[in-house]
C-alpha cells in the first residue's frame, strides 16, 4: 500500500531527487495538472485507481507534505491511446505526443517495466487545492 498522510493517499511524482523536485514545482506553479502511471503498479501495490473528487497529498523525497491536489478526472487507456491533450496537461514540456510517448516509455523501461502499445496507463487529472501557507503549514488537509 502507498503511504497515507492524514488519511489521504500520497502522490510521489517521478523519482526522488531533481526529477521529483522539478515535477512538484510544476504542480505548485499550476503548469502540471495531470500524471500518468501504469495500471500494473496499482495492482502490485494492492491499490485502487484514484477516484474523481479524491484528495491526494503531494510529497517530496522524504514523504513530507508539499501540497494537496484533488482528482478531477481518471481514465485507463492503452499506452498507444494516451491523448495529446492529456500529455500536454502533464506540463513537462513535450512538443508532441510522440515525444511524450518516447520519454515515458524510456522512463518506465529504466524503472524496470517496459511498455508496449497495449500497456494500460492510468491518466489522472488534478487541480491544486492548497500549498505553502494555510492548509499545508498547519497540517489541515481539508482546505
mmCIF file of C-alpha atoms in Angstrom:
data_model
loop_
_atom_site.group_PDB
_atom_site.id
_atom_site.type_symbol
_atom_site.label_atom_id
_atom_site.label_comp_id
_atom_site.label_asym_id
_atom_site.label_seq_id
_atom_site.Cartn_x
_atom_site.Cartn_y
_atom_site.Cartn_z
ATOM 1 C CA UNK A 1 0.000 0.000 0.000
ATOM 2 C CA UNK A 2 1.027 3.563 -0.616
ATOM 3 C CA UNK A 3 1.781 5.783 2.383
ATOM 4 C CA UNK A 4 -1.022 7.886 3.876
ATOM 5 C CA UNK A 5 -0.883 11.315 5.474
ATOM 6 C CA UNK A 6 -3.901 12.433 7.434
ATOM 7 C CA UNK A 7 -5.823 9.530 5.938
ATOM 8 C CA UNK A 8 -5.103 10.670 2.355
ATOM 9 C CA UNK A 9 -3.057 8.689 -0.139
ATOM 10 C CA UNK A 10 0.230 10.242 -1.147
ATOM 11 C CA UNK A 11 1.289 11.219 -4.651
ATOM 12 C CA UNK A 12 5.030 10.964 -5.295
ATOM 13 C CA UNK A 13 5.879 12.155 -8.777
ATOM 14 C CA UNK A 14 8.812 10.786 -10.753
ATOM 15 C CA UNK A 15 11.897 9.570 -8.971
ATOM 16 C CA UNK A 16 13.473 11.144 -5.877
ATOM 17 C CA UNK A 17 15.870 13.996 -6.411
ATOM 18 C CA UNK A 18 15.908 16.559 -9.184
ATOM 19 C CA UNK A 19 13.081 14.954 -11.153
ATOM 20 C CA UNK A 20 10.629 14.951 -8.236
ATOM 21 C CA UNK A 21 11.595 18.485 -7.231
ATOM 22 C CA UNK A 22 11.019 19.729 -10.781
ATOM 23 C CA UNK A 23 7.672 17.949 -11.126
ATOM 24 C CA UNK A 24 6.470 19.245 -7.748
ATOM 25 C CA UNK A 25 7.480 22.763 -8.787
ATOM 26 C CA UNK A 26 5.397 22.405 -11.958
ATOM 27 C CA UNK A 27 2.376 21.369 -9.865
ATOM 28 C CA UNK A 28 2.822 24.294 -7.477
ATOM 29 C CA UNK A 29 3.088 26.664 -10.450
ATOM 30 C CA UNK A 30 -0.170 25.317 -11.906
ATOM 31 C CA UNK A 31 1.606 24.029 -15.030
ATOM 32 C CA UNK A 32 1.329 20.306 -14.262
ATOM 33 C CA UNK A 33 -2.299 19.251 -13.831
ATOM 34 C CA UNK A 34 -2.005 15.557 -14.662
ATOM 35 C CA UNK A 35 0.142 12.495 -14.196
ATOM 36 C CA UNK A 36 0.308 9.040 -15.706
ATOM 37 C CA UNK A 37 1.024 5.712 -14.045
ATOM 38 C CA UNK A 38 0.936 2.085 -15.030
ATOM 39 C CA UNK A 39 -2.110 0.077 -14.019
ATOM 40 C CA UNK A 40 0.226 -2.798 -13.128
ATOM 41 C CA UNK A 41 1.815 -0.597 -10.414
ATOM 42 C CA UNK A 42 -1.573 -0.229 -8.719
ATOM 43 C CA UNK A 43 -2.109 -3.991 -8.740
ATOM 44 C CA UNK A 44 1.412 -4.589 -7.439
ATOM 45 C CA UNK A 45 0.762 -2.252 -4.508
ATOM 46 C CA UNK A 46 -2.792 -3.527 -3.907
ATOM 47 C CA UNK A 47 -4.126 -0.004 -4.544
ATOM 48 C CA UNK A 48 -7.294 1.136 -6.267
ATOM 49 C CA UNK A 49 -7.176 3.660 -9.087
ATOM 50 C CA UNK A 50 -7.906 7.201 -7.894
ATOM 51 C CA UNK A 51 -11.490 8.488 -7.864
ATOM 52 C CA UNK A 52 -12.767 11.841 -9.079
ATOM 53 C CA UNK A 53 -13.014 14.088 -6.015
ATOM 54 C CA UNK A 54 -10.357 12.177 -4.070
ATOM 55 C CA UNK A 55 -7.695 14.326 -2.459
ATOM 56 C CA UNK A 56 -4.062 13.286 -2.570
ATOM 57 C CA UNK A 57 -1.051 14.606 -0.671
ATOM 58 C CA UNK A 58 1.796 15.596 -2.972
ATOM 59 C CA UNK A 59 5.052 14.649 -1.217
ATOM 60 C CA UNK A 60 8.745 15.368 -1.539
ATOM 61 C CA UNK A 61 11.682 12.948 -1.345
ATOM 62 C CA UNK A 62 11.161 12.500 2.399
ATOM 63 C CA UNK A 63 7.401 11.867 2.145
ATOM 64 C CA UNK A 64 6.803 15.332 3.604
ATOM 65 C CA UNK A 65 3.686 17.211 2.581
ATOM 66 C CA UNK A 66 4.183 19.650 -0.310
ATOM 67 C CA UNK A 67 0.582 20.268 -1.386
ATOM 68 C CA UNK A 68 -2.888 18.787 -1.614
ATOM 69 C CA UNK A 69 -4.423 18.069 -5.006
ATOM 70 C CA UNK A 70 -7.930 16.941 -5.909
ATOM 71 C CA UNK A 71 -8.524 14.405 -8.659
ATOM 72 C CA UNK A 72 -10.683 15.873 -11.444
ATOM 73 C CA UNK A 73 -10.520 13.015 -13.931
ATOM 74 C CA UNK A 74 -9.313 9.431 -14.234
ATOM 75 C CA UNK A 75 -9.091 7.305 -17.335
ATOM 76 C CA UNK A 76 -7.391 3.966 -18.007
ATOM 77 C CA UNK A 77 -6.245 3.700 -21.616
ATOM 78 C CA UNK A 78 -3.761 1.778 -23.727
ATOM 79 C CA UNK A 79 -0.348 3.462 -23.916
ATOM 80 C CA UNK A 80 -0.906 3.995 -27.655
ATOM 81 C CA UNK A 81 -4.220 5.740 -26.918
ATOM 82 C CA UNK A 82 -2.997 8.387 -24.460
ATOM 83 C CA UNK A 83 -4.205 11.650 -25.990
ATOM 84 C CA UNK A 84 -2.097 14.675 -26.825
ATOM 85 C CA UNK A 85 -4.483 16.761 -24.716
ATOM 86 C CA UNK A 86 -3.647 14.620 -21.688
ATOM 87 C CA UNK A 87 0.082 14.570 -22.446
ATOM 88 C CA UNK A 88 0.146 18.390 -22.640
ATOM 89 C CA UNK A 89 -1.624 18.636 -19.283
ATOM 90 C CA UNK A 90 1.305 16.815 -17.678
ATOM 91 C CA UNK A 91 3.140 20.096 -18.239
ATOM 92 C CA UNK A 92 6.572 18.582 -18.770
ATOM 93 C CA UNK A 93 7.389 20.408 -21.993
ATOM 94 C CA UNK A 94 6.779 17.671 -24.535
ATOM 95 C CA UNK A 95 6.246 19.133 -28.005
ATOM 96 C CA UNK A 96 4.280 16.213 -29.452
ATOM 97 C CA UNK A 97 2.524 13.013 -28.423
ATOM 98 C CA UNK A 98 5.406 11.095 -29.987
ATOM 99 C CA UNK A 99 7.887 12.915 -27.738
ATOM 100 C CA UNK A 100 5.668 12.210 -24.714
ATOM 101 C CA UNK A 101 5.463 8.506 -25.605
ATOM 102 C CA UNK A 102 9.213 8.245 -26.162
ATOM 103 C CA UNK A 103 10.002 9.944 -22.844
ATOM 104 C CA UNK A 104 7.501 7.939 -20.825
ATOM 105 C CA UNK A 105 8.417 4.612 -22.442
ATOM 106 C CA UNK A 106 12.062 5.334 -21.664
ATOM 107 C CA UNK A 107 11.269 6.270 -18.076
ATOM 108 C CA UNK A 108 9.232 3.140 -17.406
ATOM 109 C CA UNK A 109 11.869 0.950 -19.086
ATOM 110 C CA UNK A 110 14.537 2.454 -16.800
ATOM 111 C CA UNK A 111 12.257 1.675 -13.848
ATOM 112 C CA UNK A 112 12.153 -1.978 -14.953
ATOM 113 C CA UNK A 113 8.734 -2.027 -16.630
ATOM 114 C CA UNK A 114 8.987 -1.739 -20.400
ATOM 115 C CA UNK A 115 5.706 -0.735 -22.043
ATOM 116 C CA UNK A 116 4.030 -1.704 -25.297
ATOM 117 C CA UNK A 117 1.201 -0.042 -27.180
ATOM 118 C CA UNK A 118 -1.215 -2.257 -25.218
ATOM 119 C CA UNK A 119 0.111 -1.468 -21.722
ATOM 120 C CA UNK A 120 -2.665 0.037 -19.606
ATOM 121 C CA UNK A 121 -1.917 3.552 -18.381
ATOM 122 C CA UNK A 122 -3.823 5.380 -15.639
ATOM 123 C CA UNK A 123 -4.260 9.003 -16.697
ATOM 124 C CA UNK A 124 -5.036 11.151 -13.652
ATOM 125 C CA UNK A 125 -6.001 14.823 -13.907
ATOM 126 C CA UNK A 126 -5.966 17.003 -10.802
ATOM 127 C CA UNK A 127 -6.175 20.532 -9.502
ATOM 128 C CA UNK A 128 -4.083 22.143 -6.807
ATOM 129 C CA UNK A 129 -6.136 22.600 -3.621
ATOM 130 C CA UNK A 130 -3.593 24.033 -1.194
ATOM 131 C CA UNK A 131 0.117 24.585 -0.848
ATOM 132 C CA UNK A 132 2.529 26.607 1.228
ATOM 133 C CA UNK A 133 0.874 28.594 3.991
ATOM 134 C CA UNK A 134 -2.545 27.736 5.353
ATOM 135 C CA UNK A 135 -3.645 24.136 4.998
ATOM 136 C CA UNK A 136 -0.209 22.667 4.432
ATOM 137 C CA UNK A 137 1.575 24.747 7.039
ATOM 138 C CA UNK A 138 -0.983 23.921 9.699
ATOM 139 C CA UNK A 139 -1.439 20.306 8.702
ATOM 140 C CA UNK A 140 -5.081 20.902 7.732
ATOM 141 C CA UNK A 141 -5.638 18.621 4.754
ATOM 142 C CA UNK A 142 -9.269 19.637 4.279
ATOM 143 C CA UNK A 143 -8.630 23.068 2.740
#
